[in-house]
CSV table of C-alpha atoms in Angstrom, one decimal:
chain,number,residue,atom,x,y,z
A,1199,MET,CA,135.1,39.4,235.6
A,1200,VAL,CA,131.7,41.1,234.7
A,1201,ILE,CA,131.3,42.6,231.3
A,1202,GLN,CA,127.9,43.9,230.1
A,1203,ASP,CA,126.2,42.2,233.0
A,1204,GLY,CA,127.6,38.8,232.0
A,1205,GLU,CA,130.1,36.8,234.0
A,1206,TRP,CA,133.3,35.9,232.0
A,1207,ILE,CA,136.3,33.7,232.7
A,1208,SER,CA,139.6,33.9,230.9
A,1209,LEU,CA,141.3,30.5,230.5
A,1210,LYS,CA,144.7,30.3,229.1
A,1211,VAL,CA,146.3,26.9,228.0
A,1212,LYS,CA,149.9,26.8,226.9
A,1213,GLY,CA,151.0,23.8,224.8
A,1214,GLN,CA,153.2,22.9,221.9
A,1215,SER,CA,150.3,21.5,219.8
A,1216,PHE,CA,146.7,20.5,220.3
A,1217,MET,CA,144.4,17.8,218.9
A,1218,LEU,CA,141.2,18.7,217.1
A,1219,HIS,CA,138.6,20.1,219.5
A,1220,GLN,CA,140.9,19.3,222.5
A,1221,ILE,CA,140.5,22.7,224.2
A,1222,ARG,CA,136.8,22.9,223.5
A,1223,LYS,CA,136.4,19.4,225.1
A,1224,MET,CA,138.5,20.3,228.1
A,1225,VAL,CA,136.5,23.4,228.7
A,1226,GLY,CA,133.2,21.6,228.2
A,1227,LEU,CA,134.1,18.9,230.6
A,1228,VAL,CA,135.3,21.3,233.3
A,1229,VAL,CA,132.1,23.4,233.0
A,1230,LEU,CA,129.9,20.4,233.4
A,1231,MET,CA,132.0,19.0,236.2
A,1232,ALA,CA,131.7,22.3,238.1
A,1233,ARG,CA,127.9,22.4,237.5
A,1234,ALA,CA,127.5,18.8,238.8
A,1235,ASN,CA,130.0,19.2,241.6
A,1236,ALA,CA,131.9,16.2,240.2
A,1237,PRO,CA,135.2,15.2,241.8
A,1238,LEU,CA,138.5,15.9,240.0
A,1239,SER,CA,139.2,12.2,240.1
A,1240,LEU,CA,136.7,11.9,237.3
A,1241,ILE,CA,139.3,13.2,234.8
A,1242,ASP,CA,141.6,10.3,235.6
A,1243,THR,CA,138.7,7.9,235.4
A,1244,LEU,CA,137.9,9.2,231.9
A,1245,PHE,CA,141.4,8.7,230.7
A,1246,SER,CA,141.5,5.1,231.9
A,1247,GLY,CA,137.8,4.1,231.6
A,1248,PRO,CA,135.5,3.3,228.8
A,1249,ARG,CA,134.8,5.7,225.9
A,1250,VAL,CA,132.3,8.4,226.8
A,1251,ASN,CA,130.9,11.4,224.9
A,1252,VAL,CA,132.9,14.4,226.1
A,1253,PRO,CA,131.0,17.7,225.4
A,1254,LYS,CA,132.5,20.3,223.2
A,1255,ALA,CA,132.0,23.8,224.5
A,1256,PRO,CA,131.2,26.4,221.8
A,1257,GLY,CA,134.2,27.7,219.8
A,1258,LEU,CA,133.1,31.3,220.4
A,1259,GLY,CA,135.9,32.9,222.4
A,1260,LEU,CA,138.5,30.3,221.5
A,1261,LEU,CA,141.5,32.1,219.9
A,1262,LEU,CA,145.2,31.6,219.6
A,1263,GLU,CA,146.3,34.3,222.1
A,1264,GLN,CA,150.0,34.2,221.5
A,1265,PRO,CA,152.1,32.0,219.3
A,1266,VAL,CA,155.3,31.1,221.0
A,1267,PHE,CA,158.5,30.3,219.1
A,1268,GLU,CA,161.0,29.5,221.9
A,1269,SER,CA,162.0,26.1,220.5
A,1270,TYR,CA,162.2,27.4,217.0
A,1271,ASN,CA,164.3,30.3,218.0
A,1272,ARG,CA,166.6,28.1,220.0
A,1273,LYS,CA,167.1,25.7,217.1
A,1274,ALA,CA,167.5,28.5,214.6
A,1275,ALA,CA,170.2,30.1,216.8
A,1276,GLN,CA,172.1,26.8,217.1
A,1277,GLN,CA,172.0,26.1,213.3
A,1278,ARG,CA,173.1,29.6,212.3
A,1279,LYS,CA,175.8,30.4,214.8
A,1280,ASP,CA,177.7,32.1,212.0
A,1281,ALA,CA,174.7,33.9,210.4
A,1282,ALA,CA,172.8,36.7,212.1
A,1283,SER,CA,169.3,35.5,212.6
A,1284,ASP,CA,166.7,37.5,214.5
A,1285,PRO,CA,164.4,35.4,216.8
A,1286,VAL,CA,160.7,35.4,216.0
A,1287,THR,CA,159.1,37.5,218.6
A,1288,PHE,CA,156.1,39.7,218.9
A,1289,GLU,CA,157.4,41.8,221.8
A,1290,PRO,CA,157.9,45.0,219.8
A,1291,TYR,CA,154.2,44.8,218.7
A,1292,VAL,CA,152.5,43.9,222.0
A,1293,GLU,CA,150.6,47.2,222.3
A,1294,GLU,CA,149.3,47.2,218.8
A,1295,ILE,CA,148.3,43.5,219.1
A,1296,ASP,CA,146.5,44.0,222.4
A,1297,LYS,CA,144.6,47.0,220.9
A,1298,PHE,CA,143.6,45.0,217.8
A,1299,LYS,CA,142.5,42.0,219.9
A,1300,GLN,CA,140.3,44.3,222.1
A,1301,GLN,CA,138.7,46.2,219.2
A,1302,TYR,CA,138.2,43.3,216.8
A,1303,ILE,CA,138.2,40.1,218.7
A,1304,TYR,CA,137.2,40.5,222.4
A,1305,ASP,CA,134.5,43.1,221.8
A,1306,ALA,CA,133.0,40.8,219.0
A,1307,ILE,CA,133.1,37.8,221.3
A,1308,VAL,CA,131.2,39.7,224.0
A,1309,ASP,CA,128.7,41.2,221.6
A,1310,THR,CA,128.0,37.8,220.0
A,1311,GLU,CA,127.5,36.1,223.2
A,1312,MET,CA,125.3,38.8,224.7
A,1313,SER,CA,123.1,38.8,221.5
A,1314,ASP,CA,123.1,35.2,220.5
A,1315,ARG,CA,123.7,33.5,224.0
A,1316,VAL,CA,125.8,30.8,222.3
A,1317,PHE,CA,127.4,29.6,225.5
A,1318,ASP,CA,124.3,29.9,227.5
A,1319,TRP,CA,122.4,27.9,224.9
A,1320,TRP,CA,125.0,25.2,225.0
A,1321,VAL,CA,124.8,24.8,228.8
A,1322,GLN,CA,121.0,24.7,228.6
A,1323,SER,CA,121.2,22.0,225.9
A,1324,THR,CA,123.3,19.8,228.2
A,1325,GLU,CA,120.6,20.2,230.8
A,1326,ILE,CA,117.8,19.5,228.4
A,1327,TYR,CA,119.5,16.4,226.9
A,1328,PRO,CA,121.8,15.2,229.7
A,1329,GLU,CA,121.8,11.5,228.5
A,1330,PRO,CA,125.3,11.5,227.0
A,1331,TYR,CA,126.7,13.1,230.1
A,1332,THR,CA,125.4,11.1,233.0
A,1333,TYR,CA,129.0,10.3,233.9
A,1334,VAL,CA,129.4,13.9,235.1
A,1335,ASN,CA,128.0,13.3,238.5
A,1336,ALA,CA,128.9,14.0,242.2
A,1337,GLU,CA,130.0,10.4,242.7
A,1338,GLY,CA,132.5,10.5,239.7
A,1339,THR,CA,131.3,7.1,238.4
A,1340,ILE,CA,130.7,6.2,234.8
A,1341,PRO,CA,127.2,4.6,234.6
A,1342,GLU,CA,126.7,2.0,231.8
A,1343,ASP,CA,124.2,4.2,230.0
A,1344,ALA,CA,127.0,6.8,229.4
A,1345,VAL,CA,129.4,4.4,227.6
A,1346,VAL,CA,129.5,5.1,223.9
A,1347,THR,CA,128.1,2.4,221.7
A,1348,PRO,CA,127.3,2.8,218.0
A,1349,GLU,CA,123.5,2.7,218.8
A,1350,ARG,CA,123.7,5.3,221.6
A,1351,GLU,CA,126.0,7.5,219.5
A,1352,HIS,CA,123.5,7.4,216.6
A,1353,ALA,CA,120.6,8.2,218.9
A,1354,TRP,CA,122.5,11.1,220.6
A,1355,GLN,CA,123.5,12.6,217.2
A,1356,THR,CA,119.9,12.3,216.0
A,1357,GLN,CA,118.6,14.0,219.1
A,1358,MET,CA,121.2,16.8,218.8
A,1359,ARG,CA,120.3,17.3,215.1
A,1360,GLU,CA,116.6,17.6,216.0
A,1361,MET,CA,117.4,20.0,218.7
A,1362,HIS,CA,119.5,22.2,216.4
A,1363,ALA,CA,116.8,22.1,213.7
A,1364,ALA,CA,114.1,23.2,216.3
A,1365,GLU,CA,116.3,26.0,217.5
A,1366,ARG,CA,116.9,27.2,213.9
A,1367,ALA,CA,113.2,27.1,213.1
A,1368,LYS,CA,112.4,29.0,216.3
A,1369,ASN,CA,115.1,31.7,215.4
A,1370,GLN,CA,113.7,31.9,211.9
A,1371,ALA,CA,110.2,32.4,213.2
A,1372,VAL,CA,111.4,35.2,215.5
A,1373,GLU,CA,113.4,36.8,212.7
A,1374,SER,CA,110.3,36.6,210.4
A,1375,ASP,CA,108.1,38.1,213.1
A,1376,ASP,CA,110.6,40.9,213.6
A,1377,SER,CA,110.8,41.7,209.9
A,1378,ASP,CA,107.0,41.6,209.6
A,1379,ASN,CA,106.7,44.1,212.5
A,1380,GLY,CA,109.4,46.2,210.9
A,1381,GLU,CA,107.4,46.3,207.7
A,1382,GLN,CA,104.2,47.3,209.5
A,1383,SER,CA,106.0,50.1,211.3
A,1384,ALA,CA,107.5,51.4,208.0
A,1385,ASP,CA,104.0,51.2,206.3
A,1386,GLU,CA,102.5,53.2,209.2
A,1387,ASN,CA,105.0,56.0,208.8
């Protein structure tokens, strides 16, 4: 879908529980695979192959859309056959929840991305520093230079810290220029 001249995708993942950064890594990998035209077989290769650095997509836009309590409700109903227990459900509140999500979550996500370009910056950073992700290729092979070793991991982390520091310095310089221009405009009036 197109919102504010930006292309957006809604991805919904249903599961009982997730590991730390699991969804961000799944999204990051799929985005890079699509950009590199990598075969789907790469996913199986990654599960059985050597350890590689899987990119984490930004957390902006990641939210718990709808908690589901099917298993809990089933167990509670079995344990309390005699007692009246209402199932945990959000069905009566769907309209209010959707209104809240649109007003306070979805709009904020779009506004933040359009102003800060978080996801766009992340994609560009994977293109500027592709070294950790050389395994995301059209052949679906994992080259030796993509395999994580302590030395490579340290070098990649240093490179990313330097890139983040440079980006912060650039943003601070822009903000400083903006505030200087604002002061001049105020003085002129």
